[in-house]
């Protein structure tokens, strides 16, 4: 797209590893184009401040801070267990959460360790943890949530942004009450309209990457119209100065070209995400 089609901008919902590859490509292009990620949240992606790499999704550090604040400060939960699948993104997100939590209150269980899942279910069922935070894919999280509940766990379930998906929200009693980082602050008219259009076109409700992709296209088109951009450099400068209201809230970038907006924490209620009152993001 960049070298053959001469695109000045590329938007992609990549995972963390692919995001780092895109970062290298954009750096090599040196001002010819920009890249906007709508899903990769690994926090080092924007740490080195590449002027042509932007993110519209809150990074792992911001997600972890919001989630840890709700669990340990707002709800005064004293200890938590973390379940981590073996993927790069899950391990990076879990590490950010452990760093955001108070020292010594998190026990980590990893998919790479034999018997770790069964140990987590057993210890959670005995009441050793007030919260279990799941860093795994939505359907695997639904299965784990069901097994935790069947094993006697009555504490709080929680998870990062990628669990705020239709698959997890349809998990029934097992996932009811889960605390999640949410892509939006509530069921606004704009989201309801977007959901209806998306459902008609694709036969399913939009996933979080679809919402963030919508907002990335929106702010990029506004910047292109304002800049008449002929290069990534000029377009990047326009994006640095621009903000717009999207489906996921106000879209604007900080000095690292990351999302400059506090994540929303929501609770799963009857298959829907309900933003919590009193969180910084919900109040703003």
Coordinates of C-alpha atoms in Angstrom, one line a residue:
X1 CA 0.0 0.0 0.0
X2 CA 2.8 2.5 0.9
X3 CA 5.4 1.7 -1.7
X4 CA 3.3 0.5 -4.6
X5 CA 0.0 2.3 -4.2
X6 CA 1.6 5.4 -2.6
X7 CA -1.0 5.5 0.2
X8 CA -0.5 8.4 2.6
X9 CA -2.3 6.5 5.4
X10 CA -3.1 2.9 6.4
X11 CA -5.6 1.9 9.1
X12 CA -5.4 -1.7 10.5
X13 CA -6.8 -3.7 13.4
X14 CA -3.7 -5.7 14.0
X15 CA -2.5 -7.6 17.0
X16 CA 0.6 -6.5 19.0
X17 CA 3.2 -8.4 17.1
X18 CA 1.8 -7.2 13.7
X19 CA 1.6 -3.7 15.1
X20 CA 5.3 -3.7 15.7
X21 CA 5.9 -4.8 12.1
X22 CA 3.7 -2.0 10.9
X23 CA 5.7 0.4 13.1
X24 CA 8.9 -0.7 11.4
X25 CA 7.4 -0.2 8.0
X26 CA 6.2 3.3 8.8
X27 CA 9.5 4.2 10.3
X28 CA 11.3 3.1 7.1
X29 CA 8.9 5.1 5.0
X30 CA 10.1 8.2 6.9
X31 CA 7.2 10.6 6.4
X32 CA 5.7 9.2 3.3
X33 CA 2.7 7.7 5.1
X34 CA 1.1 7.2 8.6
X35 CA -0.3 4.1 10.2
X36 CA -3.3 4.2 12.6
X37 CA -3.9 1.1 14.7
X38 CA -7.4 0.3 15.9
X39 CA -6.7 -2.7 18.1
X40 CA -3.0 -3.2 19.0
X41 CA -2.8 -2.0 22.6
X42 CA 0.7 -3.2 23.7
X43 CA 2.0 -0.2 25.5
X44 CA 5.5 0.0 23.9
X45 CA 4.0 0.7 20.5
X46 CA 3.6 4.4 21.3
X47 CA 6.4 4.7 23.9
X48 CA 9.1 5.6 21.4
X49 CA 7.0 8.4 19.9
X50 CA 7.2 7.6 16.2
X51 CA 5.7 10.7 14.6
X52 CA 3.8 8.6 11.9
X53 CA 2.3 5.9 14.1
X54 CA -1.0 6.7 15.8
X55 CA -3.4 4.6 18.0
X56 CA -7.1 5.2 18.6
X57 CA -7.4 2.4 21.2
X58 CA -6.3 2.9 24.8
X59 CA -3.0 1.1 25.4
X60 CA -2.5 -1.7 28.0
X61 CA -1.1 0.7 30.5
X62 CA -4.2 2.9 30.5
X63 CA -6.5 -0.1 30.5
X64 CA -4.7 -1.6 33.4
X65 CA -4.7 1.6 35.4
X66 CA -8.5 2.0 35.0
X67 CA -9.3 -1.7 35.7
X68 CA -6.9 -1.9 38.7
X69 CA -8.4 1.4 40.1
X70 CA -11.9 0.0 40.0
X71 CA -11.0 -3.4 41.5
X72 CA -8.6 -2.4 44.3
X73 CA -9.5 1.3 45.1
X74 CA -13.2 1.6 44.3
X75 CA -14.2 -1.9 45.4
X76 CA -11.5 -2.5 48.0
X77 CA -10.8 -6.0 46.8
X78 CA -7.7 -7.2 48.6
X79 CA -6.4 -9.8 46.2
X80 CA -6.8 -11.0 42.7
X81 CA -5.9 -13.9 40.4
X82 CA -4.9 -13.3 36.8
X83 CA -5.3 -16.0 34.1
X84 CA -3.1 -15.5 31.1
X85 CA -3.2 -17.3 27.8
X86 CA 0.1 -17.9 26.0
X87 CA -0.3 -15.2 23.3
X88 CA 2.0 -12.2 23.1
X89 CA -0.9 -9.7 23.6
X90 CA -2.3 -11.5 26.6
X91 CA 1.1 -11.7 28.4
X92 CA 1.8 -8.0 27.6
X93 CA -1.6 -6.9 28.9
X94 CA -1.4 -9.0 32.0
X95 CA 2.0 -7.6 32.8
X96 CA 0.7 -4.1 32.6
X97 CA -2.1 -5.0 35.0
X98 CA 0.2 -6.5 37.6
X99 CA 2.3 -3.4 37.4
X100 CA -0.8 -1.2 37.9
X101 CA -2.0 -3.2 40.9
X102 CA -0.8 -2.6 44.5
X103 CA 2.3 -4.7 45.3
X104 CA 1.8 -8.3 46.3
X105 CA -1.9 -8.6 45.7
X106 CA -2.0 -10.4 42.3
X107 CA -1.3 -14.1 41.7
X108 CA -0.7 -15.0 38.1
X109 CA -1.7 -18.3 36.5
X110 CA -0.4 -19.0 33.0
X111 CA -1.7 -21.3 30.3
X112 CA 1.9 -22.5 29.7
X113 CA 2.1 -24.1 33.1
X114 CA 0.6 -27.7 33.4
X115 CA -2.4 -27.9 35.7
X116 CA -2.4 -24.1 36.2
X117 CA -6.0 -23.7 35.1
X118 CA -7.3 -26.4 37.4
X119 CA -5.3 -24.9 40.3
X120 CA -6.9 -21.5 39.6
X121 CA -10.4 -22.9 39.6
X122 CA -9.8 -24.9 42.8
X123 CA -8.2 -22.0 44.7
X124 CA -10.8 -19.5 43.5
X125 CA -13.6 -21.9 44.6
X126 CA -12.1 -22.0 48.1
X127 CA -12.4 -18.2 48.3
X128 CA -8.7 -17.3 48.1
X129 CA -9.3 -14.5 45.6
X130 CA -11.8 -11.7 45.6
X131 CA -11.4 -11.2 41.8
X132 CA -10.2 -13.1 38.8
X133 CA -9.0 -11.1 35.8
X134 CA -9.0 -13.0 32.5
X135 CA -6.5 -12.2 29.8
X136 CA -7.7 -14.6 27.1
X137 CA -9.9 -14.7 24.0
X138 CA -13.7 -14.2 24.5
X139 CA -15.0 -17.8 24.0
X140 CA -12.2 -19.2 26.2
X141 CA -13.1 -16.6 28.8
X142 CA -16.7 -17.6 28.7
X143 CA -15.7 -21.2 29.3
X144 CA -13.4 -20.3 32.2
X145 CA -16.0 -18.0 33.8
X146 CA -18.5 -20.9 33.7
X147 CA -16.0 -23.3 35.3
X148 CA -15.1 -20.8 37.9
X149 CA -18.8 -20.3 38.8
X150 CA -19.4 -24.1 38.8
X151 CA -16.4 -24.5 41.1
X152 CA -17.9 -22.2 43.7
X153 CA -16.2 -18.9 42.9
X154 CA -18.5 -16.1 43.9
X155 CA -16.1 -13.2 43.6
X156 CA -15.7 -10.5 40.9
X157 CA -14.8 -11.4 37.3
X158 CA -12.9 -8.8 35.2
X159 CA -11.1 -8.4 31.9
X160 CA -9.5 -6.1 29.3
X161 CA -11.0 -4.4 26.3
X162 CA -11.0 -7.5 24.0
X163 CA -13.6 -9.2 26.2
X164 CA -16.1 -6.4 25.5
X165 CA -17.2 -8.4 22.5
X166 CA -20.6 -9.9 21.5
X167 CA -19.2 -13.4 22.1
X168 CA -18.4 -12.7 25.8
X169 CA -21.5 -10.6 26.4
X170 CA -23.7 -13.5 25.3
X171 CA -22.1 -15.7 28.0
X172 CA -25.2 -15.7 30.2
X173 CA -25.1 -16.2 33.9
X174 CA -21.4 -17.1 33.8
X175 CA -20.4 -13.6 32.6
X176 CA -23.1 -11.5 34.2
X177 CA -21.5 -8.8 36.4
X178 CA -18.1 -8.9 34.8
X179 CA -16.1 -5.7 34.9
X180 CA -14.6 -4.8 31.5
X181 CA -12.8 -2.0 29.9
X182 CA -15.4 -0.7 27.5
X183 CA -15.1 0.8 24.0
X184 CA -17.8 3.3 24.7
X185 CA -19.4 5.2 27.6
X186 CA -23.0 4.1 27.0
X187 CA -25.7 3.2 24.6
X188 CA -25.9 6.5 22.7
X189 CA -28.1 7.2 19.7
X190 CA -25.1 7.2 17.4
X191 CA -24.0 3.7 18.6
X192 CA -27.6 2.3 18.3
X193 CA -27.7 3.6 14.7
X194 CA -24.3 2.2 13.9
X195 CA -25.3 -1.2 15.5
X196 CA -28.4 -1.3 13.3
X197 CA -26.5 -0.5 10.1
X198 CA -23.7 -3.0 11.0
X199 CA -26.2 -5.7 11.9
X200 CA -28.0 -5.2 8.6
X201 CA -24.8 -5.4 6.6
X202 CA -23.0 -8.2 8.4
X203 CA -25.6 -10.2 10.4
X204 CA -23.9 -9.5 13.7
X205 CA -23.3 -6.7 16.2
X206 CA -20.0 -4.8 15.8
X207 CA -17.0 -5.9 17.8
X208 CA -14.8 -3.3 19.6
X209 CA -12.3 -3.2 16.6
X210 CA -15.2 -2.2 14.4
X211 CA -16.1 0.7 16.6
X212 CA -12.5 1.9 16.8
X213 CA -12.0 1.4 13.1
X214 CA -15.1 3.6 12.4
X215 CA -13.6 6.4 14.6
X216 CA -10.1 6.1 13.0
X217 CA -11.6 6.5 9.5
X218 CA -13.7 9.5 10.7
X219 CA -10.8 11.5 12.2
X220 CA -8.5 10.5 9.3
X221 CA -11.0 11.7 6.7
X222 CA -11.5 15.0 8.6
X223 CA -7.7 15.5 8.7
X224 CA -7.4 14.7 5.0
X225 CA -10.0 17.2 4.1
X226 CA -8.4 19.8 6.2
X227 CA -4.9 19.2 5.1
X228 CA -5.1 18.3 1.5
X229 CA -2.3 16.0 2.6
X230 CA 0.2 14.9 0.0
X231 CA 2.4 13.0 2.5
X232 CA 2.3 11.3 5.9
X233 CA 4.2 14.2 7.4
X234 CA 1.5 16.8 6.7
X235 CA -1.3 14.4 7.6
X236 CA 0.4 13.5 10.8
X237 CA 0.7 17.1 11.8
X238 CA -3.1 17.6 11.2
X239 CA -3.9 14.5 13.3
X240 CA -1.8 15.8 16.2
X241 CA -3.9 18.9 16.4
X242 CA -7.3 17.4 15.7
X243 CA -10.0 16.0 17.9
X244 CA -13.5 14.6 17.1
X245 CA -16.4 12.9 18.8
X246 CA -16.7 9.3 17.7
X247 CA -18.6 6.2 18.8
X248 CA -15.9 5.5 21.4
X249 CA -15.8 9.0 22.8
X250 CA -13.6 12.0 22.0
X251 CA -10.8 10.9 19.6
X252 CA -7.6 12.9 20.1
X253 CA -3.9 12.0 20.5
X254 CA -1.4 12.7 23.2
X255 CA 2.3 13.5 22.7
X256 CA 3.0 9.8 22.1
X257 CA 0.4 9.6 19.4
X258 CA -1.6 7.4 21.6
X259 CA -5.3 7.8 22.6
X260 CA -5.6 10.8 24.9
X261 CA -8.7 9.7 26.8
X262 CA -9.3 7.7 30.0
X263 CA -10.8 4.3 29.4
X264 CA -14.4 3.6 30.5
X265 CA -15.1 0.7 32.9
X266 CA -18.4 -1.0 32.4
X267 CA -20.4 -3.9 34.0
X268 CA -22.0 -6.7 32.0
X269 CA -25.7 -6.6 32.6
X270 CA -28.1 -8.9 30.7
X271 CA -25.8 -9.1 27.7
X272 CA -25.0 -5.4 27.6
X273 CA -22.3 -3.1 28.8
X274 CA -23.4 -0.5 31.3
X275 CA -20.8 2.2 32.1
X276 CA -20.1 2.6 35.8
X277 CA -20.9 5.9 37.4
X278 CA -18.1 7.5 39.3
X279 CA -15.3 6.4 36.9
X280 CA -13.3 9.2 35.4
X281 CA -14.2 8.3 31.9
X282 CA -17.9 8.1 32.5
X283 CA -18.0 11.4 34.3
X284 CA -16.0 13.3 31.6

